[in-house]
XYZ file of C-alpha atoms in Angstrom:
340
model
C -55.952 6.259 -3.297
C -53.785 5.815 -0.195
C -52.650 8.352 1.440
C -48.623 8.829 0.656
C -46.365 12.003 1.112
C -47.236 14.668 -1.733
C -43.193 15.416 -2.309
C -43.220 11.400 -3.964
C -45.398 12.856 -6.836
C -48.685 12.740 -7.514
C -50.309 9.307 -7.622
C -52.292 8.376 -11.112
C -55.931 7.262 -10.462
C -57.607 3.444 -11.570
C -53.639 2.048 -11.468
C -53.317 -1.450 -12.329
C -54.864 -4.444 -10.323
C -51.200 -6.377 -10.493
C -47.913 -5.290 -11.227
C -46.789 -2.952 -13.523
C -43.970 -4.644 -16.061
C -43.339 -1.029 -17.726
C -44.403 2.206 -18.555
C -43.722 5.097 -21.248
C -44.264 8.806 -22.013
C -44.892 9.136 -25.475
C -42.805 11.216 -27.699
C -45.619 13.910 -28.042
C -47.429 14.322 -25.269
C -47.466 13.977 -21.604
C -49.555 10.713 -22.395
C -48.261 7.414 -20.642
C -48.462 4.003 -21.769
C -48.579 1.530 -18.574
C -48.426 -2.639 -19.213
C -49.320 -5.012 -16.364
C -49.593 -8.623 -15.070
C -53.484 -7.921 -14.573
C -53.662 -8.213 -18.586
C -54.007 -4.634 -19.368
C -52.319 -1.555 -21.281
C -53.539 1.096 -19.985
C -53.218 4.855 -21.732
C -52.856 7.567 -19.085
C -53.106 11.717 -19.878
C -50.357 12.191 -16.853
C -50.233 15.705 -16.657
C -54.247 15.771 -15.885
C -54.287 12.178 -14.317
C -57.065 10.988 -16.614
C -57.139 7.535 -17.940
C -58.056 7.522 -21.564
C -58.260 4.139 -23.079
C -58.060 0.423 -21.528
C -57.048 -3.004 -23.360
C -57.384 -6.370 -22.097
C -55.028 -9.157 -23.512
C -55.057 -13.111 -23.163
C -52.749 -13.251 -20.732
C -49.817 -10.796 -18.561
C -48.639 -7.812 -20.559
C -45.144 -7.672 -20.167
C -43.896 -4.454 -22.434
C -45.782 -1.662 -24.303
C -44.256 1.192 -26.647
C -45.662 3.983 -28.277
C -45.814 4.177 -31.863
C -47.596 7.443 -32.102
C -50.019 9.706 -30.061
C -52.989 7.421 -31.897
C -51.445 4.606 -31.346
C -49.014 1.919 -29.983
C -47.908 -1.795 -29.241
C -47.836 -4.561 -26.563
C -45.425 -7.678 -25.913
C -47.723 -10.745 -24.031
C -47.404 -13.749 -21.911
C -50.045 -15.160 -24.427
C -47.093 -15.125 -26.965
C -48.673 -12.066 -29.188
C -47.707 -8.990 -30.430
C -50.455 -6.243 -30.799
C -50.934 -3.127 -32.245
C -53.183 -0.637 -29.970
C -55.199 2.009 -31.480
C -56.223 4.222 -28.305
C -58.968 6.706 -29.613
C -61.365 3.448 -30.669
C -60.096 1.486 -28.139
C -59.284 -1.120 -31.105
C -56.632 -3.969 -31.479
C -55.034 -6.299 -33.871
C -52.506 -9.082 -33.679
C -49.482 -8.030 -35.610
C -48.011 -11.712 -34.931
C -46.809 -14.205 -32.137
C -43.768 -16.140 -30.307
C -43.059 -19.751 -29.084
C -43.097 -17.861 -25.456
C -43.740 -15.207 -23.683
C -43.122 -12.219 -25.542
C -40.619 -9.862 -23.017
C -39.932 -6.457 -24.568
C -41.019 -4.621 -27.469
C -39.334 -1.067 -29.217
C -40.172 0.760 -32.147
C -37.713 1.643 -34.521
C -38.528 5.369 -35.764
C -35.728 4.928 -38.261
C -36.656 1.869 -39.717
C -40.810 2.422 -38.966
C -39.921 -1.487 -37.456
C -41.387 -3.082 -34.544
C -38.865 -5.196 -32.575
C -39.381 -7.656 -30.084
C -37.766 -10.316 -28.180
C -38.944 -13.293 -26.266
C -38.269 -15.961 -23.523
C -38.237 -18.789 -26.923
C -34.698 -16.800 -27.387
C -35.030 -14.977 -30.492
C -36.038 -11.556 -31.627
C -38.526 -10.319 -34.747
C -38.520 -6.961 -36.615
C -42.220 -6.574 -37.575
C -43.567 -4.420 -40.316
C -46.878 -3.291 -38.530
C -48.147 -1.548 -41.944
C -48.927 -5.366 -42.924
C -50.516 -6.156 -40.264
C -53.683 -7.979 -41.838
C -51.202 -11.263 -42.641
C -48.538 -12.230 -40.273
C -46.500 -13.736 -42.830
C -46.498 -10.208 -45.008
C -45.369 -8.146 -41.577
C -42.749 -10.302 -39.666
C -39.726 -8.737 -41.843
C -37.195 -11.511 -40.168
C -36.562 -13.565 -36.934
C -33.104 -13.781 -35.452
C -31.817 -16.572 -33.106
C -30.323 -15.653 -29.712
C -27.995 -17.730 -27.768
C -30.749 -17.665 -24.614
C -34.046 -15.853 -23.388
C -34.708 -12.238 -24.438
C -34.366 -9.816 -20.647
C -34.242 -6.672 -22.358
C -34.349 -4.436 -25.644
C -33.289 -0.911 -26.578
C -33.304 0.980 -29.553
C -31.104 4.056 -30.217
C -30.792 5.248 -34.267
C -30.122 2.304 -36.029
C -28.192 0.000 -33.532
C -30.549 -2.179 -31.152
C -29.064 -3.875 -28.214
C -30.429 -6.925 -27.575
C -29.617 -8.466 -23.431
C -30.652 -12.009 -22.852
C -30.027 -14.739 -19.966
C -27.097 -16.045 -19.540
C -25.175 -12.782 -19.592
C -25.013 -12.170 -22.855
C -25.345 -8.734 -25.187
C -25.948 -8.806 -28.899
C -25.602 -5.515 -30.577
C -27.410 -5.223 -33.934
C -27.683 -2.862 -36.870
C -31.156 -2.323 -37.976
C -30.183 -2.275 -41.794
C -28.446 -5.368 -41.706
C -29.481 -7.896 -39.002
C -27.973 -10.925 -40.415
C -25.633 -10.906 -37.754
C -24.856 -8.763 -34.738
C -22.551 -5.760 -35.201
C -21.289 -6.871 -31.870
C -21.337 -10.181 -29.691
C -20.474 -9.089 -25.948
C -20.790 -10.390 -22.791
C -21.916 -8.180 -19.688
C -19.184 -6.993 -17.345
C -21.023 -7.386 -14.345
C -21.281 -11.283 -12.924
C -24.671 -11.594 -12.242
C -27.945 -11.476 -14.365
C -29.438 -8.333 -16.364
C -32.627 -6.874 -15.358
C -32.082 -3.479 -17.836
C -30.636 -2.390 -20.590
C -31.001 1.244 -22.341
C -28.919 2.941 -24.843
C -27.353 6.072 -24.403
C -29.268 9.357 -25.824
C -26.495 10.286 -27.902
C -26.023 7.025 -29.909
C -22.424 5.987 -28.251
C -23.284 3.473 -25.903
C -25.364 1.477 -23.330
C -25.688 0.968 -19.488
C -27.216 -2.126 -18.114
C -28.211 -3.158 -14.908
C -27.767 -6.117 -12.848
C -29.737 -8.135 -9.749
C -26.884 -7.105 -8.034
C -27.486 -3.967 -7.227
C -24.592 -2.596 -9.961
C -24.880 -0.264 -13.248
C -22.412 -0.898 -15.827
C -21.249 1.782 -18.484
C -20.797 0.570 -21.443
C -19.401 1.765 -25.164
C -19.804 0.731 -28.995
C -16.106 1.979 -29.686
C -14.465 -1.126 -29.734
C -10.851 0.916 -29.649
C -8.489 0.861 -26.732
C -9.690 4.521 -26.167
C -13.225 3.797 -26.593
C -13.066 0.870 -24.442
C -10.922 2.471 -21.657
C -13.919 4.799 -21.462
C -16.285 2.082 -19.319
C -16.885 1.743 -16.229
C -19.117 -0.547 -13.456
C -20.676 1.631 -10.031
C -22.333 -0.365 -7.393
C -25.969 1.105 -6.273
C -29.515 0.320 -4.418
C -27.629 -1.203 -1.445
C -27.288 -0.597 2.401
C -25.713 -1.680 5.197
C -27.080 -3.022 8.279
C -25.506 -4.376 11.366
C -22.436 -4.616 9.253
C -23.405 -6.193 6.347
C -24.460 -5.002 2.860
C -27.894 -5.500 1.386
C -27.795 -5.948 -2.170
C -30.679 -4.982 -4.415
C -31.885 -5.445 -7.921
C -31.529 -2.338 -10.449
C -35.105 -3.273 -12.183
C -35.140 -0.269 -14.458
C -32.926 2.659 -16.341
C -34.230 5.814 -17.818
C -32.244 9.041 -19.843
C -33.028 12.150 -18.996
C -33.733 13.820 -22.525
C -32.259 16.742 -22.565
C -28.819 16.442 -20.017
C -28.110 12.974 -21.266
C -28.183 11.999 -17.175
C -30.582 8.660 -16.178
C -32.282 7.698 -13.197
C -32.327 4.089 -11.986
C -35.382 2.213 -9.746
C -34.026 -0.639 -7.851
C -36.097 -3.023 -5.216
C -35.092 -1.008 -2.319
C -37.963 1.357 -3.424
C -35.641 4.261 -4.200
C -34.858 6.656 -7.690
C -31.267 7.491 -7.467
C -30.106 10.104 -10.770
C -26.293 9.923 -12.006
C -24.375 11.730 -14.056
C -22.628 8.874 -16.108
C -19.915 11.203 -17.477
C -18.812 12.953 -13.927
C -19.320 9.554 -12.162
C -21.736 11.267 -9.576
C -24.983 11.015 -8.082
C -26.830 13.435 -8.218
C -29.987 13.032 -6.294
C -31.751 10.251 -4.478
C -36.015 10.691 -4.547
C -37.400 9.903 -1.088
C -38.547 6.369 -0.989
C -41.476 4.611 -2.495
C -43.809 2.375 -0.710
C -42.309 -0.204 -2.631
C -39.955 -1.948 -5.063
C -39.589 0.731 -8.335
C -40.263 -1.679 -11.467
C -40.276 1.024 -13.942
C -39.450 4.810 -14.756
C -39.945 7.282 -17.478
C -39.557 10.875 -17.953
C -41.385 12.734 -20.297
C -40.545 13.959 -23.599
C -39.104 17.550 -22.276
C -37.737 15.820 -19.166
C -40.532 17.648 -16.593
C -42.056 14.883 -15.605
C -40.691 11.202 -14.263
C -43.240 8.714 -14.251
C -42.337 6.248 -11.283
C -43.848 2.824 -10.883
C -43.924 1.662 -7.622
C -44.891 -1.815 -7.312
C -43.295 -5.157 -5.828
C -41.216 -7.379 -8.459
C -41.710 -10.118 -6.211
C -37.875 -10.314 -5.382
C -38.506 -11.833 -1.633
C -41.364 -14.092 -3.092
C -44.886 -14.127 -2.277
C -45.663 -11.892 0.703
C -47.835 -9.248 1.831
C -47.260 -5.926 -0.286
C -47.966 -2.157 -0.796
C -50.639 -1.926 -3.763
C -49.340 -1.315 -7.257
C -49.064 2.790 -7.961
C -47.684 4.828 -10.636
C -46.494 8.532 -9.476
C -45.971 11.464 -11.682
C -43.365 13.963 -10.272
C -42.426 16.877 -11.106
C -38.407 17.121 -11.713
C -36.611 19.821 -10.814
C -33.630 20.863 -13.013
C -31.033 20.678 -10.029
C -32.058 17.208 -9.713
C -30.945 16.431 -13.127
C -28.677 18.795 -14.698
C -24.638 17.796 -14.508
C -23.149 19.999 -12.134
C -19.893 21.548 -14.049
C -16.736 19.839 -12.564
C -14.894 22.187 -9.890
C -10.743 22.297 -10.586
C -8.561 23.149 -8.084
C -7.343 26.766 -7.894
C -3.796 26.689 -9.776
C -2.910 29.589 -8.341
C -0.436 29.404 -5.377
């Protein structure tokens, strides 16, 4: 392990080789699900820094979700779509793309795998059918351009592609999207992730911005959005603009924390419009965050997204922090003293 500043978290032993495309806590645990570009998914106890399980794919693992604490799924460069069963170490192909497969979600509502892909469409899976491909792909669903990014909240799944666009979806009926939208901010999404509570979304851009978004398509649900520009600096008078790779919710205060290239975690408050904390800097670009199921721990992986091309980097780490509640908890809003 290199040697990095304790206060950045503690650093998670036999990391991946390449770099880390994403990683999750579970739902149960404090176990975390890590998927890289050196063909793994690897299953980490984070709370004990133990690695527990190992799987090797045909090609870069782009996504993993958790299904359960026994077991949980993968999204491939080699087009597939497997199902992981950590305590035998055991695998299965639940089905495949025309490309790369992106991102992957479970649906607990709908017990639905979900998946989209660079051939621009998405599939809901059926994973109890796994032994026949055609008995467990429950429908595919054409998207106007490449699959970026997926998130699940309830029954709605928000689907952000290339090109700009945003396809909201109800679960129960995908023959259409609920909602055809295009992203407010002009350049392309890295990240989307809904909102805890069900009402809306905010998506990131390469441009170092964060846009707020809501399902309420009325004037006064509407009027409720917002863009904020973050993961920039300026130097020598001019600003450096970097890309917001990743978005998580805090699950208890409904607050997020974003990872951008400039190797820092910055945590809002979406409804007070503040920030509330910036991390001290990572050795390098932050492609993915998680906290954990109680919101104690934030899983941070620092590792370069290959932004400023090929060049010489830090080596690919995940860190486990400890979060504080003042670093995530809204602070109540202060109103002037009305008395004169």
């Amino acid at each position: 392990m290199s040697s990095v500043p304790h206060f950045i978290g503690t650093e998670l032993t036999k990391p991946p080789s390449d770099g880390i495309s994403n990683l999750r806590f579970s739902n149960h645990s404090d176990n975390l699900l890590v998927s890289s570009w050196d063909k793994t998914v690897r299953l980490y106890d984070a709370s004990e820094n133990v690695l527990k399980a190992e799987f090797m794919h045909g090609g870069a693992v782009l996504d993993c979700c958790f299904h359960d604490d026994s077991s949980g799924f993968s999204a491939s460069a080699d087009n597939t779509v497997r199902r992981l069963v950590f305590n035998n170490e055991k695998e299965d192909v639940i089905g495949s793309h025309d490309a790369p497969v992106r991102c992957i979600e479970y649906s607990y509502g709908t017990g639905q795998v979900i998946t989209g892909s660079w051939d621009k469409t998405l599939k809901c899976w059926d994973p109890r059918g796994a032994n026949s491909q055609e008995r467990s792909l429950v429908g595919t669903y054409t998207q106007p351009e490449r699959v970026y990014s997926l998130s699940v909240v309830g029954n709605r799944v928000v689907v952000a592609t290339a090109g700009r666009h945003v396809n909201v979806y109800d679960l129960r009926n995908m023959s259409q999207p609920e909602q055809r939208r295009e992203s407010s901010l002009k350049y392309q999404t890295r990240c989307v992730r809904c909102y805890p509570n069900g009402s809306g979304y905010a998506l990131s851009s390469v441009e170092g911005r964060v846009a707020m978004e809501f399902f309420d398509l009325s004037e006064a649900g509407q009027s409720k959005k917002y863009a904020f520009k973050c993961h920039r600096k300026s130097e020598a008078g001019r600003d450096i603009v970097y890309p917001v790779n990743t978005i998580a919710f805090h699950p208890v205060y409904g607050t997020f924390a974003t990872g951008g290239c400039d190797g820092f975690v910055n945590v809002w408050d979406g409804n007070n419009k503040k920030r509330l904390y910036q991390y001290s800097k990572y050795p390098t670009s932050i492609a993915a965050l998680s906290f954990s199921r109680d919101g104690r721990l934030l899983a941070v992986a620092s590792s370069y997204t290959f932004e400023e091309g090929n060049k010489v980097h830090e080596p690919d780490a995940i860190f486990v922090r400890s979060v504080n509640e003042g670093e995530v908890k809204p602070k109540p809003k202060v109103y002037p003293n009305a008395a004169s």
